[in-house]
Coordinates of C-alpha atoms in Angstrom, one line a residue:
M12 CA 6.4 -52.7 9.5
I13 CA 4.1 -51.5 6.7
M14 CA 1.2 -53.7 7.9
K15 CA 1.7 -52.4 11.5
K16 CA 1.2 -48.9 10.1
Y17 CA -2.0 -49.8 8.5
I18 CA -3.3 -51.5 11.6
L19 CA -2.6 -48.4 13.6
L20 CA -4.6 -46.4 11.1
F21 CA -7.4 -48.8 11.0
F22 CA -8.0 -48.8 14.7
F23 CA -7.0 -45.3 15.8
L24 CA -7.8 -43.0 13.0
V25 CA -11.7 -43.5 13.3
V26 CA -13.6 -40.6 12.0
A27 CA -17.0 -39.4 10.8
V28 CA -16.8 -38.5 7.2
S29 CA -19.3 -37.0 4.7
L30 CA -19.5 -39.5 1.8
Q31 CA -19.3 -38.7 -1.9
A32 CA -19.4 -41.2 -4.8
A33 CA -17.7 -44.4 -4.0
T34 CA -14.1 -45.1 -5.2
S35 CA -13.9 -41.6 -6.7
A36 CA -10.3 -41.2 -5.2
S37 CA -9.0 -44.7 -6.1
V38 CA -5.9 -44.8 -8.3
T39 CA -4.3 -47.5 -10.7
R40 CA -1.9 -50.1 -9.4
N41 CA 1.6 -48.6 -9.0
S42 CA 4.4 -50.9 -7.7
S43 CA 6.8 -48.1 -7.3
V44 CA 4.8 -46.6 -4.4
N45 CA 3.3 -47.9 -1.2
Q46 CA -0.4 -48.4 -1.6
L47 CA -3.5 -49.6 0.3
C48 CA -5.5 -52.2 -1.5
I49 CA -9.3 -52.9 -0.9
T50 CA -10.7 -56.1 -2.3
L51 CA -14.5 -56.5 -2.4
Q52 CA -16.4 -59.7 -2.4
D53 CA -16.9 -59.8 -6.1
G54 CA -13.2 -59.7 -6.7
S55 CA -13.0 -56.1 -7.5
V56 CA -9.9 -54.2 -6.3
Y57 CA -9.2 -50.5 -5.5
Y58 CA -6.0 -48.8 -4.7
Y59 CA -5.0 -45.7 -2.7
N60 CA -1.5 -44.2 -2.4
T61 CA -0.7 -44.3 1.2
S62 CA 1.1 -41.0 1.2
A63 CA -2.3 -39.4 0.4
I64 CA -4.5 -41.2 2.9
Q65 CA -5.6 -38.8 5.7
K66 CA -8.0 -41.0 7.7
V67 CA -9.5 -44.6 7.6
N68 CA -12.7 -45.9 9.2
I69 CA -13.7 -49.5 9.3
S70 CA -17.2 -50.6 10.2
N71 CA -17.6 -52.9 13.3
D72 CA -18.2 -56.0 11.0
N73 CA -15.3 -55.0 8.8
T74 CA -17.3 -55.0 5.6
T75 CA -17.4 -51.2 4.9
V76 CA -14.2 -49.0 4.6
T77 CA -14.3 -45.2 4.2
I78 CA -11.2 -43.4 3.4
A79 CA -10.5 -39.6 3.5
Y80 CA -8.0 -39.1 0.6
Q81 CA -6.2 -35.9 -0.3
N82 CA -6.1 -35.0 -4.0
S83 CA -3.1 -33.4 -5.8
D84 CA -4.9 -30.0 -5.6
G85 CA -5.1 -30.3 -1.8
S86 CA -8.9 -31.0 -1.7
T87 CA -10.2 -34.1 0.3
V88 CA -12.3 -36.8 -1.3
N89 CA -14.2 -39.3 1.0
D90 CA -14.5 -42.7 -0.6
E91 CA -16.9 -45.5 0.9
L92 CA -16.5 -49.1 -0.1
K93 CA -18.9 -51.7 0.9
N94 CA -18.8 -55.5 0.8
V95 CA -15.3 -55.5 1.7
A96 CA -13.5 -58.9 1.6
R97 CA -10.0 -57.9 2.4
I98 CA -7.6 -55.1 3.1
K99 CA -4.0 -55.2 2.4
G100 CA -0.9 -52.9 2.4
L101 CA 1.3 -53.2 -0.8
Q102 CA 5.0 -52.2 -0.4
A103 CA 6.9 -50.6 -3.1
T104 CA 9.2 -52.8 -5.2
A105 CA 12.9 -52.3 -4.6
A106 CA 14.4 -50.2 -7.3
N107 CA 17.8 -52.3 -7.3
E108 CA 16.6 -56.0 -7.3
G109 CA 19.4 -58.4 -7.7
K110 CA 22.1 -55.8 -7.6
G111 CA 25.4 -56.8 -6.4
T112 CA 28.1 -54.9 -4.3
F113 CA 31.1 -53.3 -6.2
A114 CA 33.3 -50.3 -5.9
N115 CA 35.2 -48.4 -8.6
A116 CA 38.7 -47.0 -8.2
T117 CA 41.2 -45.3 -10.4
G118 CA 43.2 -47.7 -12.5
K119 CA 40.7 -50.5 -12.3
V120 CA 37.9 -51.7 -14.6
E121 CA 34.8 -49.5 -13.9
I122 CA 31.8 -51.9 -13.4
L123 CA 28.5 -50.3 -14.6
D124 CA 26.2 -52.9 -13.2
A125 CA 26.2 -56.4 -11.8
R126 CA 23.2 -58.7 -10.8
G127 CA 22.1 -62.0 -10.1
W128 CA 19.1 -63.4 -11.7
R129 CA 17.4 -66.8 -12.4
E130 CA 20.4 -69.3 -12.3
S131 CA 22.6 -66.7 -13.9
A132 CA 24.4 -63.6 -13.1
Y133 CA 25.8 -60.7 -15.2
V134 CA 28.2 -57.9 -15.2
T135 CA 28.8 -54.9 -17.4
W136 CA 31.7 -52.6 -17.5
K137 CA 33.2 -49.5 -19.4
P138 CA 36.0 -50.1 -21.8
F139 CA 39.4 -50.2 -20.1
D140 CA 42.1 -48.1 -21.6
G141 CA 44.3 -50.1 -23.7
A142 CA 42.4 -53.5 -23.2
T143 CA 42.0 -55.6 -26.3
S144 CA 40.0 -58.4 -24.5
Y145 CA 38.7 -59.3 -21.0
R146 CA 38.6 -62.5 -18.8
V147 CA 35.6 -62.9 -16.6
Q148 CA 35.6 -65.2 -13.7
V149 CA 32.9 -66.5 -11.3
K150 CA 32.9 -68.2 -7.9
G151 CA 30.2 -69.0 -5.3
E152 CA 28.3 -71.9 -4.0
N153 CA 29.8 -75.1 -5.7
I154 CA 32.4 -73.1 -7.4
A155 CA 35.1 -72.6 -4.5
D156 CA 37.6 -70.6 -6.5
Y157 CA 37.4 -68.0 -9.4
T158 CA 36.9 -69.9 -12.4
T159 CA 37.3 -68.4 -15.9
I160 CA 33.9 -68.5 -17.9
D161 CA 33.5 -69.5 -21.7
Q162 CA 35.0 -66.5 -23.8
Q163 CA 31.7 -66.7 -26.0
L164 CA 29.9 -65.3 -23.0
V165 CA 32.1 -62.2 -22.9
R166 CA 30.8 -59.7 -25.5
N167 CA 31.5 -56.2 -26.9
Y168 CA 28.8 -53.7 -27.2
G169 CA 30.9 -50.7 -28.1
T170 CA 30.3 -48.4 -25.2
Y171 CA 30.3 -51.2 -22.7
G172 CA 31.3 -54.9 -22.2
R173 CA 28.9 -57.6 -20.8
A174 CA 29.4 -61.2 -19.4
D175 CA 26.7 -63.5 -18.5
V176 CA 27.1 -66.6 -16.5
V177 CA 24.5 -69.3 -16.8
G178 CA 24.0 -72.7 -15.3
L179 CA 24.4 -71.5 -11.8
K180 CA 22.7 -73.1 -8.6
A181 CA 20.7 -70.7 -6.4
G182 CA 23.0 -68.8 -3.9
T183 CA 25.5 -66.0 -3.6
Y184 CA 28.3 -65.4 -6.2
S185 CA 31.0 -63.0 -7.2
L186 CA 32.3 -62.1 -10.6
R187 CA 35.6 -60.6 -11.5
V188 CA 36.5 -58.8 -14.7
I189 CA 40.2 -58.7 -15.6
P190 CA 41.3 -56.5 -18.6
V191 CA 43.8 -58.2 -21.2
K192 CA 46.4 -56.1 -23.1
D193 CA 47.9 -58.0 -26.0
G194 CA 47.2 -61.4 -24.5
V195 CA 48.6 -60.3 -21.0
E196 CA 46.1 -60.2 -18.2
E197 CA 46.2 -57.0 -16.0
T198 CA 45.3 -58.5 -12.7
D199 CA 46.2 -55.2 -10.9
A200 CA 43.3 -53.6 -12.9
A201 CA 40.7 -56.2 -12.2
N202 CA 37.5 -55.4 -10.4
E203 CA 35.0 -57.6 -8.8
A204 CA 31.3 -57.6 -7.9
T205 CA 30.2 -59.6 -4.9
A206 CA 27.0 -60.5 -3.1
L207 CA 25.2 -61.4 -6.3
T208 CA 22.0 -63.3 -5.5
V209 CA 20.9 -65.9 -7.8
K210 CA 17.4 -67.3 -7.6
A211 CA 16.2 -70.8 -9.1
Y212 CA 13.8 -71.0 -11.8
P213 CA 10.6 -72.1 -10.3
R214 CA 9.9 -75.8 -11.1
Q215 CA 6.5 -76.4 -9.5
D216 CA 4.4 -77.3 -12.5
F217 CA 3.2 -80.0 -14.9
A218 CA 6.5 -80.1 -17.0
H219 CA 8.3 -81.2 -13.9
F220 CA 5.6 -83.4 -12.4
K221 CA 7.1 -86.8 -11.6
Y222 CA 10.1 -85.9 -13.8
A223 CA 13.3 -86.0 -11.8
N224 CA 15.8 -85.8 -14.5
G225 CA 15.7 -82.1 -15.3
I226 CA 14.2 -80.8 -18.4
G227 CA 16.5 -80.0 -21.3
A228 CA 20.2 -79.6 -20.8
Y229 CA 20.0 -78.7 -17.2
N230 CA 19.6 -80.4 -14.0
N231 CA 16.9 -79.4 -11.6
D232 CA 19.5 -77.5 -9.5
G233 CA 20.2 -75.3 -12.4
T234 CA 23.7 -76.9 -13.3
L235 CA 24.4 -78.4 -16.8
K236 CA 24.0 -82.2 -17.1
D237 CA 27.2 -84.3 -17.2
G238 CA 28.6 -84.4 -20.5
A239 CA 26.2 -81.8 -21.9
R240 CA 27.3 -80.3 -25.3
V241 CA 27.2 -76.4 -25.4
L242 CA 26.8 -74.6 -28.7
Y243 CA 27.1 -70.8 -29.1
V244 CA 25.0 -69.7 -32.0
T245 CA 25.3 -66.2 -33.7
K246 CA 24.2 -64.7 -36.9
D247 CA 27.7 -65.2 -38.2
N248 CA 28.2 -69.0 -37.4
A249 CA 24.6 -70.4 -37.6
K250 CA 25.2 -72.0 -41.0
T251 CA 28.8 -73.2 -40.3
I252 CA 28.7 -74.3 -36.5
T253 CA 29.6 -77.9 -36.1
C254 CA 28.8 -80.7 -33.7
E255 CA 29.4 -84.3 -33.4
V256 CA 26.3 -86.5 -32.9
V257 CA 25.9 -90.3 -32.4
Y258 CA 24.1 -91.2 -35.6
D259 CA 23.7 -95.2 -35.5
K260 CA 23.0 -97.8 -33.0
K261 CA 26.8 -98.8 -32.8
G262 CA 27.6 -95.5 -31.4
K263 CA 29.3 -94.1 -34.4
K264 CA 29.6 -90.3 -34.4
Q265 CA 29.2 -88.0 -37.3
T266 CA 29.9 -84.4 -37.7
F267 CA 26.9 -82.0 -38.7
T268 CA 27.1 -78.7 -39.8
G269 CA 24.6 -75.8 -39.3
I270 CA 22.2 -75.4 -36.3
Q271 CA 19.1 -77.0 -38.1
N272 CA 21.2 -80.0 -39.3
I273 CA 22.6 -80.6 -35.9
L274 CA 19.1 -80.6 -34.6
Y275 CA 17.9 -82.9 -37.4
A276 CA 20.6 -85.2 -36.2
Y277 CA 18.9 -85.8 -32.9
Q278 CA 15.8 -87.0 -34.8
K279 CA 17.7 -90.2 -35.5
G280 CA 16.9 -91.2 -31.9
T281 CA 20.4 -92.6 -31.1
D282 CA 21.8 -89.8 -29.1
S283 CA 20.1 -88.1 -26.2
T284 CA 23.2 -86.4 -25.0
A285 CA 22.2 -83.1 -23.4
L286 CA 22.5 -80.2 -25.7
A287 CA 22.4 -76.5 -24.8
V288 CA 21.9 -74.1 -27.7
R289 CA 23.0 -70.7 -26.6
F290 CA 21.7 -67.8 -28.8
I291 CA 24.1 -64.7 -28.9
G292 CA 22.5 -61.5 -30.1
M293 CA 20.0 -61.2 -33.0
I294 CA 19.7 -64.2 -35.4
P295 CA 17.7 -63.4 -38.5
K296 CA 16.2 -66.1 -40.4
D297 CA 18.5 -65.7 -43.5
S298 CA 21.4 -66.6 -41.3
L299 CA 20.2 -70.1 -40.6
D300 CA 21.5 -73.1 -42.7
E301 CA 18.0 -74.4 -43.2
T302 CA 14.3 -73.8 -42.0
L303 CA 10.9 -75.5 -42.4
S304 CA 9.1 -73.2 -44.9
N305 CA 6.3 -72.0 -42.6
E306 CA 7.7 -72.6 -39.1
G307 CA 11.4 -72.0 -38.6
L308 CA 13.7 -74.5 -36.8
Q309 CA 12.4 -78.0 -36.1
I310 CA 13.1 -80.0 -32.9
K311 CA 11.9 -83.4 -33.6
G312 CA 12.3 -86.9 -32.1
K313 CA 12.3 -90.1 -34.0
S314 CA 9.0 -91.3 -32.6
A315 CA 6.4 -90.1 -30.0
Y316 CA 7.8 -88.5 -26.9
N317 CA 11.2 -89.2 -27.7
T318 CA 13.7 -87.9 -25.0
L319 CA 16.0 -85.2 -26.6
N320 CA 17.3 -83.2 -23.6
I321 CA 17.6 -80.0 -25.6
T322 CA 17.6 -76.4 -24.1
L323 CA 17.4 -73.4 -26.5
E324 CA 18.4 -70.3 -24.4
G325 CA 19.3 -66.8 -24.9
I326 CA 22.4 -65.3 -23.4
G327 CA 22.0 -61.8 -21.8
D328 CA 19.0 -59.4 -22.6
D329 CA 19.2 -59.2 -26.5
A330 CA 19.1 -62.8 -27.7
T331 CA 16.4 -62.7 -30.5
A332 CA 15.1 -65.1 -33.1
W333 CA 14.1 -62.6 -35.8
G334 CA 11.8 -63.8 -38.7
F335 CA 11.5 -67.3 -37.6
G336 CA 9.8 -69.5 -35.0
F337 CA 10.0 -73.1 -33.8
L338 CA 8.3 -76.5 -34.2
V339 CA 8.5 -79.2 -31.6
R340 CA 7.3 -82.7 -32.7
N341 CA 7.7 -86.1 -31.1
A342 CA 9.8 -84.8 -28.3
S343 CA 10.3 -84.9 -24.6
S344 CA 12.5 -83.0 -22.4
V345 CA 12.9 -79.7 -24.4
E346 CA 13.4 -76.2 -22.9
F347 CA 12.9 -72.7 -24.2
R348 CA 14.2 -69.8 -22.2
N349 CA 15.3 -66.2 -22.2
F350 CA 15.1 -65.0 -25.9
A351 CA 12.8 -63.1 -28.0
I352 CA 10.9 -64.3 -31.0
M353 CA 9.9 -61.5 -33.5
L354 CA 8.1 -61.4 -36.9
N355 CA 7.9 -65.3 -37.3
P356 CA 5.9 -66.7 -40.3
D357 CA 3.6 -69.0 -38.4
D358 CA 3.6 -69.7 -34.6
C359 CA 6.4 -68.5 -32.2
I360 CA 6.5 -72.0 -30.9
S361 CA 4.4 -74.8 -32.2
I362 CA 4.3 -77.7 -29.7
D363 CA 2.7 -79.8 -32.4
T364 CA 2.4 -83.5 -32.1
K365 CA 3.1 -86.1 -29.2
N366 CA 5.5 -84.1 -27.0
S367 CA 5.9 -84.3 -23.2
H368 CA 7.7 -82.4 -20.4
I369 CA 8.1 -79.3 -22.5
W370 CA 9.0 -76.1 -20.6
V371 CA 8.6 -72.6 -22.2
H372 CA 9.6 -69.8 -19.8
H373 CA 10.9 -66.4 -19.5
M374 CA 10.4 -65.5 -23.3
D375 CA 9.3 -62.5 -25.0
F376 CA 6.7 -63.1 -27.7
F377 CA 6.2 -60.5 -30.2
Y378 CA 4.0 -60.1 -33.4
G379 CA 4.4 -62.7 -36.3
N380 CA 3.9 -61.9 -39.9
A381 CA 0.4 -61.0 -40.9
G382 CA -1.4 -64.1 -42.3
S383 CA -4.2 -64.3 -45.0
D384 CA -7.1 -64.6 -42.5
K385 CA -8.6 -61.4 -41.0
D386 CA -7.9 -62.6 -37.4
Q387 CA -4.0 -63.0 -38.3
A388 CA -3.1 -59.4 -38.6
K389 CA -0.7 -60.0 -35.7
G390 CA 0.4 -63.3 -36.8
D391 CA -1.1 -66.9 -36.6
G392 CA -0.6 -68.3 -33.1
T393 CA 1.9 -67.5 -30.5
V394 CA 2.4 -70.6 -28.4
D395 CA 0.2 -73.4 -29.5
L396 CA -0.2 -76.8 -28.1
K397 CA -1.8 -79.8 -29.8
G398 CA -1.7 -83.4 -31.0
N399 CA -1.6 -85.1 -27.7
S400 CA 1.1 -83.0 -26.2
Q401 CA 1.2 -83.4 -22.4
Y402 CA 2.9 -82.3 -19.4
V403 CA 3.7 -78.9 -20.7
T404 CA 4.3 -75.6 -18.8
I405 CA 4.1 -72.0 -20.2
S406 CA 5.5 -69.8 -17.5
Y407 CA 6.9 -66.3 -16.8
N408 CA 6.6 -65.3 -20.5
R409 CA 5.6 -61.8 -21.7
F410 CA 3.0 -61.7 -24.6
W411 CA 3.4 -58.3 -26.3
D412 CA 0.0 -57.3 -27.8
T413 CA -0.1 -60.8 -29.3
G414 CA -3.5 -61.6 -31.2
K415 CA -4.0 -65.4 -30.6
S416 CA -1.9 -66.0 -27.6
S417 CA -2.2 -69.7 -26.9
L418 CA -4.3 -72.5 -28.5
C419 CA -4.3 -75.5 -26.1
G420 CA -5.8 -78.7 -27.7
M421 CA -7.7 -79.7 -30.8
K422 CA -10.3 -82.3 -31.0
G423 CA -8.3 -85.5 -31.3
E424 CA -6.4 -85.6 -28.0
T425 CA -7.1 -88.8 -26.1
G426 CA -5.2 -87.6 -23.0
P427 CA -3.9 -87.3 -20.4
N428 CA -2.9 -83.9 -21.4
W429 CA -1.8 -81.9 -18.4
I430 CA -0.9 -78.3 -19.0
D431 CA -0.4 -75.2 -16.9
Y432 CA 0.2 -71.5 -17.4
D433 CA 1.6 -69.5 -14.6
H434 CA 3.2 -66.0 -14.0
N435 CA 2.8 -65.0 -17.6
W436 CA 2.4 -61.3 -18.4
F437 CA -0.5 -61.0 -21.1
D438 CA 0.4 -57.3 -22.0
H439 CA -2.4 -56.1 -23.9
S440 CA -2.8 -59.2 -25.8
D441 CA -6.3 -60.0 -27.5
S442 CA -7.5 -63.5 -26.7
R443 CA -6.6 -67.2 -26.1
H444 CA -4.9 -67.1 -22.7
P445 CA -5.5 -70.0 -23.4
R446 CA -8.2 -71.3 -25.6
I447 CA -8.6 -74.9 -24.4
R448 CA -10.1 -77.9 -26.1
T449 CA -9.9 -81.4 -24.5
M450 CA -7.1 -80.6 -22.2
S451 CA -7.0 -80.3 -18.4
V452 CA -5.2 -77.0 -17.6
H453 CA -4.2 -75.1 -14.6
V454 CA -4.1 -71.4 -15.2
W455 CA -2.6 -69.6 -12.2
N456 CA -1.0 -66.4 -11.0
N457 CA -1.0 -64.9 -14.4
Y458 CA -1.2 -61.1 -15.0
Y459 CA -3.9 -60.2 -17.5
D460 CA -3.0 -56.6 -18.3
G461 CA -5.4 -54.8 -20.5
V462 CA -6.5 -57.8 -22.5
A463 CA -8.8 -56.9 -25.3
K464 CA -11.2 -59.7 -25.6
Y465 CA -11.2 -62.6 -23.3
G466 CA -8.8 -64.5 -20.8
V467 CA -9.5 -68.2 -20.5
G468 CA -11.9 -70.0 -22.8
V469 CA -12.9 -73.6 -22.9
T470 CA -14.7 -75.7 -25.1
T471 CA -15.1 -79.4 -26.5
G472 CA -14.8 -81.0 -23.0
G473 CA -11.8 -79.1 -21.7
C474 CA -11.4 -78.5 -18.0
A475 CA -9.6 -75.5 -16.5
F476 CA -8.8 -74.5 -13.0
V477 CA -8.5 -70.6 -13.1
D478 CA -6.5 -70.0 -9.8
R479 CA -5.6 -66.6 -8.3
N480 CA -4.9 -64.7 -11.4
Y481 CA -5.0 -60.8 -11.8
F482 CA -7.4 -59.5 -14.3
R483 CA -7.0 -55.7 -15.1
N484 CA -9.3 -54.0 -17.5
I485 CA -10.7 -57.1 -19.2
K486 CA -14.2 -57.5 -20.7
Y487 CA -14.5 -61.3 -20.2
P488 CA -12.1 -63.1 -17.9
M489 CA -13.6 -66.5 -18.5
L490 CA -15.7 -67.9 -21.3
D491 CA -17.4 -71.2 -21.7
S492 CA -18.7 -72.1 -25.2
K493 CA -22.5 -71.5 -25.8
Q494 CA -23.3 -70.5 -22.2
G495 CA -23.1 -67.7 -19.7
T496 CA -21.4 -64.6 -21.2
D497 CA -20.9 -66.6 -24.6
A498 CA -24.6 -67.1 -24.8
K499 CA -25.3 -63.3 -24.7
G500 CA -26.2 -61.7 -28.1
E501 CA -24.5 -63.2 -31.0
G502 CA -21.9 -65.0 -28.7
T503 CA -18.3 -63.8 -28.4
F504 CA -16.1 -66.9 -28.4
S505 CA -17.0 -70.3 -30.0
G506 CA -19.7 -72.4 -31.6
E507 CA -18.2 -75.6 -30.2
N508 CA -19.6 -77.7 -27.4
G509 CA -18.7 -76.3 -24.0
G510 CA -16.1 -77.4 -21.2
M511 CA -15.8 -76.5 -17.6
I512 CA -13.9 -74.1 -15.6
K513 CA -13.4 -73.9 -11.8
S514 CA -12.4 -70.4 -10.5
Y515 CA -10.8 -69.5 -7.3
G516 CA -9.4 -66.3 -5.7
N517 CA -9.1 -64.2 -9.0
V518 CA -9.0 -60.5 -8.8
F519 CA -10.7 -58.0 -11.2
A520 CA -9.3 -54.6 -11.4
E521 CA -10.3 -51.5 -13.3
K522 CA -13.2 -53.4 -14.7
S523 CA -14.2 -52.7 -18.3
S524 CA -17.6 -51.1 -18.9
K525 CA -18.3 -54.3 -20.9
F526 CA -17.1 -56.6 -18.0
S527 CA -19.1 -59.8 -17.7
Y528 CA -18.4 -62.7 -15.4
I529 CA -21.3 -65.1 -14.6
T530 CA -20.9 -67.8 -11.9
Q531 CA -23.0 -70.7 -10.8
N532 CA -24.4 -68.4 -8.0
E533 CA -26.2 -66.3 -10.6
S534 CA -27.2 -69.1 -12.9
A535 CA -26.8 -72.8 -12.2
T536 CA -27.2 -73.7 -15.8
S537 CA -25.6 -71.1 -17.9
F538 CA -22.4 -69.8 -16.2
D539 CA -18.8 -68.9 -17.2
A540 CA -17.2 -70.6 -14.3
Y541 CA -17.9 -72.4 -11.0
E542 CA -16.7 -70.1 -8.3
A543 CA -15.1 -72.1 -5.6
K544 CA -15.0 -71.0 -2.0
T545 CA -11.8 -72.8 -1.3
V546 CA -8.9 -74.0 -3.4
E547 CA -9.7 -77.7 -2.3
E548 CA -13.4 -77.5 -3.2
Q549 CA -14.5 -80.0 -5.7
V550 CA -17.1 -79.2 -8.4
P551 CA -20.2 -81.3 -8.1
D552 CA -21.2 -83.5 -11.0
T553 CA -24.7 -81.6 -11.0
Y554 CA -22.8 -78.6 -12.6
K555 CA -22.2 -79.3 -16.3
A556 CA -21.6 -77.6 -19.6
K557 CA -24.9 -76.6 -21.0
V558 CA -24.0 -77.9 -24.5
G559 CA -22.1 -81.3 -24.4
A560 CA -22.8 -82.0 -20.7
T561 CA -19.1 -82.0 -19.6
T562 CA -18.5 -82.2 -16.0
Y563 CA -15.4 -80.9 -14.3
N564 CA -12.9 -83.7 -13.6
N565 CA -11.5 -82.3 -10.4
F566 CA -7.9 -83.0 -11.6
D567 CA -6.7 -80.2 -9.3
T568 CA -7.6 -82.0 -6.3
D569 CA -6.3 -85.4 -7.1
S570 CA -2.6 -85.6 -5.7
S571 CA -1.8 -88.4 -8.1
L572 CA -2.6 -86.1 -11.0
M573 CA -1.7 -82.6 -9.6
Y574 CA 1.7 -81.1 -8.7
S575 CA 2.3 -79.4 -5.4
Y576 CA 2.6 -75.7 -5.7
D577 CA 2.6 -72.4 -3.7
A578 CA 0.5 -69.8 -5.2
D579 CA 1.4 -66.2 -4.8
D580 CA -1.2 -63.7 -3.4
P581 CA -3.1 -62.4 -6.5
L582 CA -2.6 -58.9 -5.3
D583 CA 1.1 -59.4 -5.7
I584 CA 1.1 -60.6 -9.1
P585 CA 1.3 -57.3 -11.0
A586 CA 4.4 -56.4 -9.1
L587 CA 6.0 -59.9 -9.2
V588 CA 5.4 -60.5 -12.9
T589 CA 6.6 -57.1 -14.1
G590 CA 9.4 -57.1 -11.6
F591 CA 13.1 -57.9 -12.2
Y592 CA 12.8 -61.7 -11.5
G593 CA 9.3 -61.7 -13.3
A594 CA 8.2 -62.5 -16.8
G595 CA 10.2 -62.2 -20.0
R596 CA 13.9 -62.1 -20.7
I597 CA 16.5 -60.8 -18.1
N598 CA 16.1 -56.9 -17.5
H599 CA 12.8 -57.5 -19.4
G600 CA 15.1 -57.6 -22.6
D601 CA 16.8 -54.9 -24.7
F602 CA 13.6 -54.0 -26.6
K603 CA 11.8 -51.1 -24.7
Y604 CA 8.3 -50.0 -25.6
T605 CA 5.2 -49.3 -23.5
I606 CA 1.9 -50.5 -25.0
S607 CA -0.8 -48.1 -24.3
G608 CA -4.6 -48.2 -24.4
D609 CA -7.0 -51.0 -23.8
D610 CA -9.6 -53.0 -25.7
N611 CA -7.8 -52.6 -29.0
Y612 CA -7.5 -55.4 -31.5
S613 CA -5.7 -53.5 -34.1
V614 CA -1.9 -53.8 -34.7
D615 CA 0.0 -51.1 -32.8
T616 CA 1.9 -49.8 -36.0
T617 CA 4.6 -48.1 -33.9
L618 CA 5.4 -51.3 -32.2
K619 CA 5.4 -53.3 -35.5
A620 CA 7.7 -50.7 -37.2
A621 CA 10.1 -51.0 -34.2
L622 CA 10.2 -54.6 -34.5
Q623 CA 10.8 -54.5 -38.3
N624 CA 13.7 -52.1 -37.6
Y625 CA 15.0 -53.9 -34.6
K626 CA 18.8 -54.4 -34.4
S627 CA 20.9 -55.7 -31.5
T628 CA 23.9 -53.5 -30.6
L629 CA 26.1 -56.3 -30.1
I630 CA 29.5 -55.9 -32.0
G631 CA 31.0 -59.4 -31.2
F632 CA 33.0 -61.4 -28.8
F633 CA 36.0 -60.2 -27.0
E634 CA 38.7 -62.7 -28.2

């Protein structure tokens, strides 16, 4: 309906207008209201709130648009936009995405909220008079009758209770909350939420390419693998939790105590039973049984690409690793999802050496502890990949003002090292989104939101396909070492040999005054990226890195090397990534803070202090 409205405007409200300075009335992207979006041929975009549009005129060749726009003071501004490539109406995002149906009545548990999310659903409720505990049940899809969930998923936050159900197939579900008084279930006081829509985690990426078994502890339909072990880890039991692990070739089991010791046990290589490590609430470093001195928890296989089938996941919106990160080495089939990492000593996640089929998604990455180098004020790295790690996907994560967001490759990789980044929210982060050496990387549908320095950078023979991303207020969307923008002045990026970037369909909004993006159409020998006219276009060998002579390997057009995927319209990316089903933890986590300002490399001291003082409001489990 909204597109029909715009068509009527375009074809029937044709007027003669007196023109002022172009785009003087354009506004910023706002997904909470309906907007008209005009995209120019150079990828620039301009927005107008439809409620303030008075008249629209389109030239006969559809390349010039004039808009009569009413300002808040009642005056009219007339904008002219030339070299128009596209006109699109953007509908406001629904305020209650994922919300189920429930009714509250006297004498029953009062439900506060209930929603379906990605392969999970949750319900919150007010404390019920006299209840000492609660039983929460789920049904839907392959769960025909109400089934009681693990009690560790039912938690007490003082002013409310919350239960999260994970490992659900996509579909429609119901949740029921039953109060318990002195061990007796008060079924007459139970209440339920229905019509909870659960969506699947997207799995169109390199991590899942030609890998049918499911990464980590879960099948590709979202359910736990048969026989999977489940550990609920809190600050109170991280040192004492136990698990039996097969520890020799004869199948003998041994009990290990402490979460790191349990993970160490998998290093023996004799047990690949799926393991789901579920973090509950905030877990500070000093609550762990053991850590690597400069990393945190280690997930390591016996030898290169050893299949581990381990998922580390957060339950709810407050799961947080505080003061430590993670190192992955010699591992295959490892997944990180739905928790935050704050104030880690080194990288948030270091995917270090000879790993494959690693999936990092729906995470919140914050500042690490300051390092000794001047470029480590916000921490060392955030998510770094190196040492011949391959088939890795970094998707739907939120990078909160991170300094060095993601290093992708060193100098010794021999390949193939197929990596992709999609639907990440780079929220005022500085650089390395990613910084690519040697590897072949697909960078698609990401939201670069006020990035301070540069987006994607390639060196040392790396190849990147930068595909339908949304860049808002960025100086340098793409850089190639020693050429194009990087060759201006003193250089801005790297002194290493160059790589190659193929670019297609990217959007550039609110361009910085220092914006620079040079394509092969401007310079055939010193460009930032080869700008393709279609997604299928191959880059000719005649285009190569100015220093090092790397040519683009066209991995993205080779079906034997490349996964199938359905890219979203880049104009929809801000709303999708920041929406309920978007980047970061469920509900975008319990840590609420808005980063302001652009082009700022310095530490946000207010944000840093908030991280240092962060505490979960979790009290504990309902027994």
